[in-house]
mmCIF file of C-alpha atoms and ligand atoms in Angstrom:
data_model
loop_
_atom_site.group_PDB
_atom_site.id
_atom_site.type_symbol
_atom_site.label_atom_id
_atom_site.label_comp_id
_atom_site.label_asym_id
_atom_site.label_seq_id
_atom_site.Cartn_x
_atom_site.Cartn_y
_atom_site.Cartn_z
ATOM 1 C CA UNK A 13 10.832 126.339 132.416
ATOM 2 C CA UNK A 14 8.129 123.807 131.614
ATOM 3 C CA UNK A 15 5.122 125.346 129.912
ATOM 4 C CA UNK A 16 1.772 124.780 131.613
ATOM 5 C CA UNK A 17 -0.585 122.369 129.912
ATOM 6 C CA UNK A 18 -4.289 121.934 130.667
ATOM 7 C CA UNK A 19 -6.250 119.171 128.838
ATOM 8 C CA UNK A 20 -9.930 118.380 128.994
ATOM 9 C CA UNK A 21 -10.846 114.726 128.774
ATOM 10 C CA UNK A 22 -14.478 114.695 127.747
ATOM 11 C CA UNK A 23 -14.737 110.890 128.009
ATOM 12 C CA UNK A 24 -17.981 109.501 126.482
ATOM 13 C CA UNK A 25 -19.783 112.813 126.553
ATOM 14 C CA UNK A 26 -21.076 115.240 123.878
ATOM 15 C CA UNK A 27 -22.400 114.527 120.410
ATOM 16 C CA UNK A 28 -20.758 116.294 117.487
ATOM 17 C CA UNK A 29 -23.027 119.382 117.561
ATOM 18 C CA UNK A 30 -22.782 119.594 121.397
ATOM 19 C CA UNK A 31 -19.021 119.387 121.212
ATOM 20 C CA UNK A 32 -18.864 122.177 118.610
ATOM 21 C CA UNK A 33 -21.050 124.327 120.821
ATOM 22 C CA UNK A 34 -18.847 123.716 123.885
ATOM 23 C CA UNK A 35 -15.616 124.413 122.097
ATOM 24 C CA UNK A 36 -16.948 127.639 120.558
ATOM 25 C CA UNK A 37 -17.885 128.869 124.022
ATOM 26 C CA UNK A 38 -14.477 127.871 125.261
ATOM 27 C CA UNK A 39 -12.699 129.797 122.513
ATOM 28 C CA UNK A 40 -14.641 132.911 123.508
ATOM 29 C CA UNK A 41 -13.351 132.639 127.057
ATOM 30 C CA UNK A 42 -9.728 131.720 126.580
ATOM 31 C CA UNK A 43 -8.809 133.786 123.478
ATOM 32 C CA UNK A 44 -6.565 135.970 125.642
ATOM 33 C CA UNK A 45 -4.594 133.137 127.261
ATOM 34 C CA UNK A 46 -1.120 132.870 125.758
ATOM 35 C CA UNK A 47 0.996 131.116 128.333
ATOM 36 C CA UNK A 48 -0.819 127.769 128.614
ATOM 37 C CA UNK A 49 -1.140 124.870 126.184
ATOM 38 C CA UNK A 50 -4.888 124.162 126.044
ATOM 39 C CA UNK A 51 -6.163 120.852 124.696
ATOM 40 C CA UNK A 52 -9.607 119.347 124.364
ATOM 41 C CA UNK A 53 -10.134 115.609 123.932
ATOM 42 C CA UNK A 54 -13.681 114.975 122.651
ATOM 43 C CA UNK A 55 -14.935 111.468 121.758
ATOM 44 C CA UNK A 56 -13.940 110.054 118.362
ATOM 45 C CA UNK A 57 -17.216 110.969 116.695
ATOM 46 C CA UNK A 58 -16.756 114.708 117.479
ATOM 47 C CA UNK A 59 -13.042 115.007 116.670
ATOM 48 C CA UNK A 60 -13.369 116.082 113.115
ATOM 49 C CA UNK A 61 -16.052 118.714 113.656
ATOM 50 C CA UNK A 62 -14.202 120.164 116.673
ATOM 51 C CA UNK A 63 -10.982 120.193 114.668
ATOM 52 C CA UNK A 64 -12.703 122.298 112.006
ATOM 53 C CA UNK A 65 -13.811 124.862 114.578
ATOM 54 C CA UNK A 66 -10.347 125.045 116.217
ATOM 55 C CA UNK A 67 -8.464 125.307 112.927
ATOM 56 C CA UNK A 68 -4.877 126.489 113.455
ATOM 57 C CA UNK A 69 -5.795 128.397 116.626
ATOM 58 C CA UNK A 70 -4.187 128.062 120.001
ATOM 59 C CA UNK A 71 -6.544 125.443 121.431
ATOM 60 C CA UNK A 72 -5.444 122.010 120.240
ATOM 61 C CA UNK A 73 -7.298 118.756 119.939
ATOM 62 C CA UNK A 74 -6.487 115.287 121.223
ATOM 63 C CA UNK A 75 -8.060 111.850 121.098
ATOM 64 C CA UNK A 76 -8.791 109.736 124.171
ATOM 65 C CA UNK A 77 -7.183 106.527 122.862
ATOM 66 C CA UNK A 78 -5.926 104.839 119.709
ATOM 67 C CA UNK A 79 -4.773 101.407 118.508
ATOM 68 C CA UNK A 80 -1.134 100.477 118.065
ATOM 69 C CA UNK A 81 -1.475 98.976 114.611
ATOM 70 C CA UNK A 82 -1.184 101.125 111.481
ATOM 71 C CA UNK A 83 -4.308 99.549 109.974
ATOM 72 C CA UNK A 84 -6.043 96.259 109.675
ATOM 73 C CA UNK A 85 -8.698 93.953 111.139
ATOM 74 C CA UNK A 86 -9.274 95.615 114.488
ATOM 75 C CA UNK A 87 -12.987 96.213 114.579
ATOM 76 C CA UNK A 88 -13.959 99.352 116.433
ATOM 77 C CA UNK A 89 -10.436 100.782 116.642
ATOM 78 C CA UNK A 90 -8.726 103.806 115.089
ATOM 79 C CA UNK A 91 -5.100 104.372 114.192
ATOM 80 C CA UNK A 92 -2.617 107.183 114.802
ATOM 81 C CA UNK A 93 -2.744 108.161 111.139
ATOM 82 C CA UNK A 94 -6.526 108.412 111.210
ATOM 83 C CA UNK A 95 -6.287 110.773 114.148
ATOM 84 C CA UNK A 96 -3.569 112.874 112.539
ATOM 85 C CA UNK A 97 -5.419 113.149 109.309
ATOM 86 C CA UNK A 98 -8.412 114.812 110.962
ATOM 87 C CA UNK A 99 -6.269 117.278 112.851
ATOM 88 C CA UNK A 100 -5.465 115.618 116.178
ATOM 89 C CA UNK A 101 -2.187 116.702 117.778
ATOM 90 C CA UNK A 102 -2.435 114.805 121.036
ATOM 91 C CA UNK A 103 -3.620 111.379 122.242
ATOM 92 C CA UNK A 104 -4.351 110.169 125.757
ATOM 93 C CA UNK A 105 -2.895 106.696 126.372
ATOM 94 C CA UNK A 106 -3.386 104.283 129.279
ATOM 95 C CA UNK A 107 -6.141 106.189 131.024
ATOM 96 C CA UNK A 108 -7.200 104.304 134.149
ATOM 97 C CA UNK A 109 -10.685 103.755 132.689
ATOM 98 C CA UNK A 110 -9.105 102.015 129.715
ATOM 99 C CA UNK A 111 -7.035 99.908 132.083
ATOM 100 C CA UNK A 112 -9.956 99.099 134.390
ATOM 101 C CA UNK A 113 -12.824 98.531 131.931
ATOM 102 C CA UNK A 114 -11.001 97.443 128.785
ATOM 103 C CA UNK A 115 -8.166 95.450 130.254
ATOM 104 C CA UNK A 116 -5.358 97.652 128.962
ATOM 105 C CA UNK A 117 -1.997 96.535 130.220
ATOM 106 C CA UNK A 118 1.354 98.321 130.476
ATOM 107 C CA UNK A 119 2.452 96.425 127.427
ATOM 108 C CA UNK A 120 -0.565 97.688 125.419
ATOM 109 C CA UNK A 121 0.248 101.203 126.484
ATOM 110 C CA UNK A 122 3.862 100.662 125.461
ATOM 111 C CA UNK A 123 2.770 99.509 122.018
ATOM 112 C CA UNK A 124 0.440 102.464 121.631
ATOM 113 C CA UNK A 125 3.163 104.832 122.722
ATOM 114 C CA UNK A 126 5.479 103.382 120.111
ATOM 115 C CA UNK A 127 2.838 103.847 117.426
ATOM 116 C CA UNK A 128 2.072 107.425 118.483
ATOM 117 C CA UNK A 129 5.768 108.360 118.619
ATOM 118 C CA UNK A 130 6.252 106.941 115.116
ATOM 119 C CA UNK A 131 4.010 109.817 114.003
ATOM 120 C CA UNK A 132 3.916 113.417 115.143
ATOM 121 C CA UNK A 133 1.231 112.828 117.741
ATOM 122 C CA UNK A 134 1.991 113.998 121.284
ATOM 123 C CA UNK A 135 1.050 111.244 123.735
ATOM 124 C CA UNK A 136 -0.350 111.955 127.201
ATOM 125 C CA UNK A 137 0.476 108.809 129.150
ATOM 126 C CA UNK A 138 -1.633 108.292 132.306
ATOM 127 C CA UNK A 139 -0.355 106.535 135.435
ATOM 128 C CA UNK A 140 -1.789 106.211 138.922
ATOM 129 C CA UNK A 141 -2.656 103.946 141.819
ATOM 130 C CA UNK A 142 -6.023 102.638 143.045
ATOM 131 C CA UNK A 143 -7.367 103.358 146.535
ATOM 132 C CA UNK A 144 -6.411 100.016 147.972
ATOM 133 C CA UNK A 145 -2.918 100.362 146.521
ATOM 134 C CA UNK A 146 -2.476 103.763 148.193
ATOM 135 C CA UNK A 147 -3.808 102.456 151.447
ATOM 136 C CA UNK A 148 -1.493 99.445 151.198
ATOM 137 C CA UNK A 149 1.520 101.753 150.752
ATOM 138 C CA UNK A 150 1.928 100.642 147.134
ATOM 139 C CA UNK A 151 1.629 104.044 145.428
ATOM 140 C CA UNK A 152 5.268 104.295 144.378
ATOM 141 C CA UNK A 153 5.471 100.637 143.292
ATOM 142 C CA UNK A 154 2.396 100.993 141.073
ATOM 143 C CA UNK A 155 3.377 104.344 139.587
ATOM 144 C CA UNK A 156 6.876 103.106 138.864
ATOM 145 C CA UNK A 157 5.413 100.032 137.198
ATOM 146 C CA UNK A 158 3.143 102.156 134.991
ATOM 147 C CA UNK A 159 5.862 104.627 134.024
ATOM 148 C CA UNK A 160 8.574 102.055 133.312
ATOM 149 C CA UNK A 161 6.072 99.725 131.638
ATOM 150 C CA UNK A 162 4.941 102.451 129.226
ATOM 151 C CA UNK A 163 8.461 103.714 128.591
ATOM 152 C CA UNK A 164 10.127 100.312 128.163
ATOM 153 C CA UNK A 165 12.551 100.217 125.218
ATOM 154 C CA UNK A 166 12.569 104.018 124.626
ATOM 155 C CA UNK A 167 15.517 106.339 124.934
ATOM 156 C CA UNK A 168 15.311 109.702 126.641
ATOM 157 C CA UNK A 169 15.480 111.528 123.350
ATOM 158 C CA UNK A 170 12.527 109.541 121.960
ATOM 159 C CA UNK A 171 10.453 110.427 125.023
ATOM 160 C CA UNK A 172 11.114 114.160 124.875
ATOM 161 C CA UNK A 173 7.656 115.177 123.686
ATOM 162 C CA UNK A 174 5.703 112.787 125.845
ATOM 163 C CA UNK A 175 3.480 114.192 128.541
ATOM 164 C CA UNK A 176 2.754 112.218 131.715
ATOM 165 C CA UNK A 177 -0.461 112.509 133.710
ATOM 166 C CA UNK A 178 -0.450 111.345 137.293
ATOM 167 C CA UNK A 179 -4.052 110.411 138.053
ATOM 168 C CA UNK A 180 -4.705 108.618 141.338
ATOM 169 C CA UNK A 181 -7.649 106.376 140.459
ATOM 170 C CA UNK A 182 -9.358 107.071 143.784
ATOM 171 C CA UNK A 183 -9.504 110.750 142.880
ATOM 172 C CA UNK A 184 -11.038 110.375 139.385
ATOM 173 C CA UNK A 185 -14.651 111.426 139.224
ATOM 174 C CA UNK A 186 -15.052 110.942 142.954
ATOM 175 C CA UNK A 187 -14.781 114.547 144.126
ATOM 176 C CA UNK A 188 -11.806 113.432 146.259
ATOM 177 C CA UNK A 189 -8.615 115.209 145.213
ATOM 178 C CA UNK A 190 -5.142 114.360 146.321
ATOM 179 C CA UNK A 191 -3.927 117.253 148.392
ATOM 180 C CA UNK A 192 -1.535 119.481 146.526
ATOM 181 C CA UNK A 193 1.301 118.104 148.659
ATOM 182 C CA UNK A 194 0.328 114.476 148.043
ATOM 183 C CA UNK A 195 0.187 115.073 144.324
ATOM 184 C CA UNK A 196 3.444 117.000 144.291
ATOM 185 C CA UNK A 197 5.187 114.179 146.194
ATOM 186 C CA UNK A 198 4.263 111.610 143.550
ATOM 187 C CA UNK A 199 5.281 113.960 140.769
ATOM 188 C CA UNK A 200 8.652 114.412 142.463
ATOM 189 C CA UNK A 201 8.934 110.625 142.800
ATOM 190 C CA UNK A 202 8.306 110.253 139.059
ATOM 191 C CA UNK A 203 10.996 112.816 138.228
ATOM 192 C CA UNK A 204 13.508 111.066 140.446
ATOM 193 C CA UNK A 205 12.653 107.770 138.819
ATOM 194 C CA UNK A 206 13.118 109.250 135.328
ATOM 195 C CA UNK A 207 16.363 110.875 136.383
ATOM 196 C CA UNK A 208 17.786 107.550 137.532
ATOM 197 C CA UNK A 209 16.576 105.582 134.494
ATOM 198 C CA UNK A 210 16.668 108.073 131.659
ATOM 199 C CA UNK A 211 18.781 111.000 132.819
ATOM 200 C CA UNK A 212 18.474 114.397 134.297
ATOM 201 C CA UNK A 213 17.516 116.280 131.172
ATOM 202 C CA UNK A 214 14.345 114.223 130.458
ATOM 203 C CA UNK A 215 13.421 114.264 134.181
ATOM 204 C CA UNK A 216 13.649 118.025 134.259
ATOM 205 C CA UNK A 217 11.958 118.743 130.955
ATOM 206 C CA UNK A 218 9.041 116.266 130.863
ATOM 207 C CA UNK A 219 5.706 117.794 131.739
ATOM 208 C CA UNK A 220 3.631 115.994 134.329
ATOM 209 C CA UNK A 221 -0.024 116.822 134.647
ATOM 210 C CA UNK A 222 -2.157 116.019 137.682
ATOM 211 C CA UNK A 223 -5.610 114.562 137.150
ATOM 212 C CA UNK A 224 -8.421 113.588 139.462
ATOM 213 C CA UNK A 225 -11.303 115.876 140.447
ATOM 214 C CA UNK A 226 -9.511 119.045 139.395
ATOM 215 C CA UNK A 227 -11.924 121.968 139.829
ATOM 216 C CA UNK A 228 -11.691 125.736 139.755
ATOM 217 C CA UNK A 229 -11.568 125.638 143.557
ATOM 218 C CA UNK A 230 -8.452 123.472 143.819
ATOM 219 C CA UNK A 231 -6.661 124.211 140.551
ATOM 220 C CA UNK A 232 -4.568 127.151 141.712
ATOM 221 C CA UNK A 233 -3.262 125.302 144.763
ATOM 222 C CA UNK A 234 -2.394 122.140 142.755
ATOM 223 C CA UNK A 235 -0.844 124.021 139.917
ATOM 224 C CA UNK A 236 1.295 126.216 142.141
ATOM 225 C CA UNK A 237 3.222 123.098 143.246
ATOM 226 C CA UNK A 238 6.716 123.034 141.756
ATOM 227 C CA UNK A 239 6.458 119.586 140.180
ATOM 228 C CA UNK A 240 2.952 119.926 138.779
ATOM 229 C CA UNK A 241 2.924 121.295 135.239
ATOM 230 C CA UNK A 242 -0.737 121.171 134.407
ATOM 231 C CA UNK A 243 -3.955 119.264 134.759
ATOM 232 C CA UNK A 244 -5.906 116.581 132.948
ATOM 233 C CA UNK A 245 -9.471 117.534 133.700
ATOM 234 C CA UNK A 246 -12.444 115.204 133.323
ATOM 235 C CA UNK A 247 -15.839 116.308 134.682
ATOM 236 C CA UNK A 248 -14.974 119.973 135.078
ATOM 237 C CA UNK A 249 -13.879 120.232 131.435
ATOM 238 C CA UNK A 250 -17.488 119.622 130.362
ATOM 239 C CA UNK A 251 -18.547 122.877 131.973
ATOM 240 C CA UNK A 252 -17.065 125.744 129.990
ATOM 241 C CA UNK A 253 -17.063 128.141 132.906
ATOM 242 C CA UNK A 254 -15.203 125.706 135.148
ATOM 243 C CA UNK A 255 -12.711 124.700 132.471
ATOM 244 C CA UNK A 256 -11.945 128.307 131.611
ATOM 245 C CA UNK A 257 -11.484 129.117 135.301
ATOM 246 C CA UNK A 258 -9.041 126.216 135.691
ATOM 247 C CA UNK A 259 -7.065 127.500 132.686
ATOM 248 C CA UNK A 260 -6.992 130.993 134.104
ATOM 249 C CA UNK A 261 -5.872 129.714 137.491
ATOM 250 C CA UNK A 262 -2.603 128.640 135.942
ATOM 251 C CA UNK A 263 -2.275 131.387 133.323
HETATM 252 P P1 LIG B 330 -12.120 113.892 136.719
HETATM 253 O O1 LIG B 330 -11.438 112.964 135.648
HETATM 254 O O2 LIG B 330 -11.556 115.256 136.577
HETATM 255 O O3 LIG B 330 -13.598 113.849 136.380
HETATM 256 O O4 LIG B 330 -11.825 113.343 138.078
HETATM 257 C C1 LIG B 330 -10.050 113.097 135.358
HETATM 258 C C2 LIG B 330 -9.632 112.109 134.323
HETATM 259 O O5 LIG B 330 -10.196 110.989 134.307
HETATM 260 O O6 LIG B 330 -8.794 112.377 133.469
#
């Protein structure tokens, strides 16, 4: 059985004090949840203060991105070690906003994955097609390209702790969600792909989150699908009530 995993991607929202406030309220609401991995991904500037509040508790913290180099002249960037040192356990890689606005390529994601897996960070690798790609019947081609591009050069055993997030770009922040069946179909496609390229065991065990306008209203239906193991939640994770309801929908 794959354990459910719900992550909140706060994107460029919340100052340090606001983030601390939000996470304290969240802890109050989900302290009784035992069967779901809960992760919050605040912006870099709030990671350390949120990590202090979370301590060794059940809610874990992740970053939204990182650089592939260990250190050096990369103005504005942070390394895996910097994230680990302040208590991060997870890191989102290859989010569609990084790909669209900051030109991140599959090969960048691949290098970041390598750097994350060289440490104990747990990467959440995002894949997903744009609207015109879906309408052009290219969903599987694009998703395959993202998955294989990110995973290039890794063995199944190296990828064991990786989490995938299928996030159709047309559903992110738009209020349009893939139907549960549409999402499940792509998740099943990803599992088949992994099975043929990396073997049955990884395909069965890897957790695949769905992301794109997940809300309390659609969470239960999405998360009841057999191939959907959790959610990567953007907008709704900024509202503690909504995020807690999404977590409880799967718990
Ligand atoms: P959304 O964002 O829930 O606001 O659509 C999801 C994401 O970008 O991870």
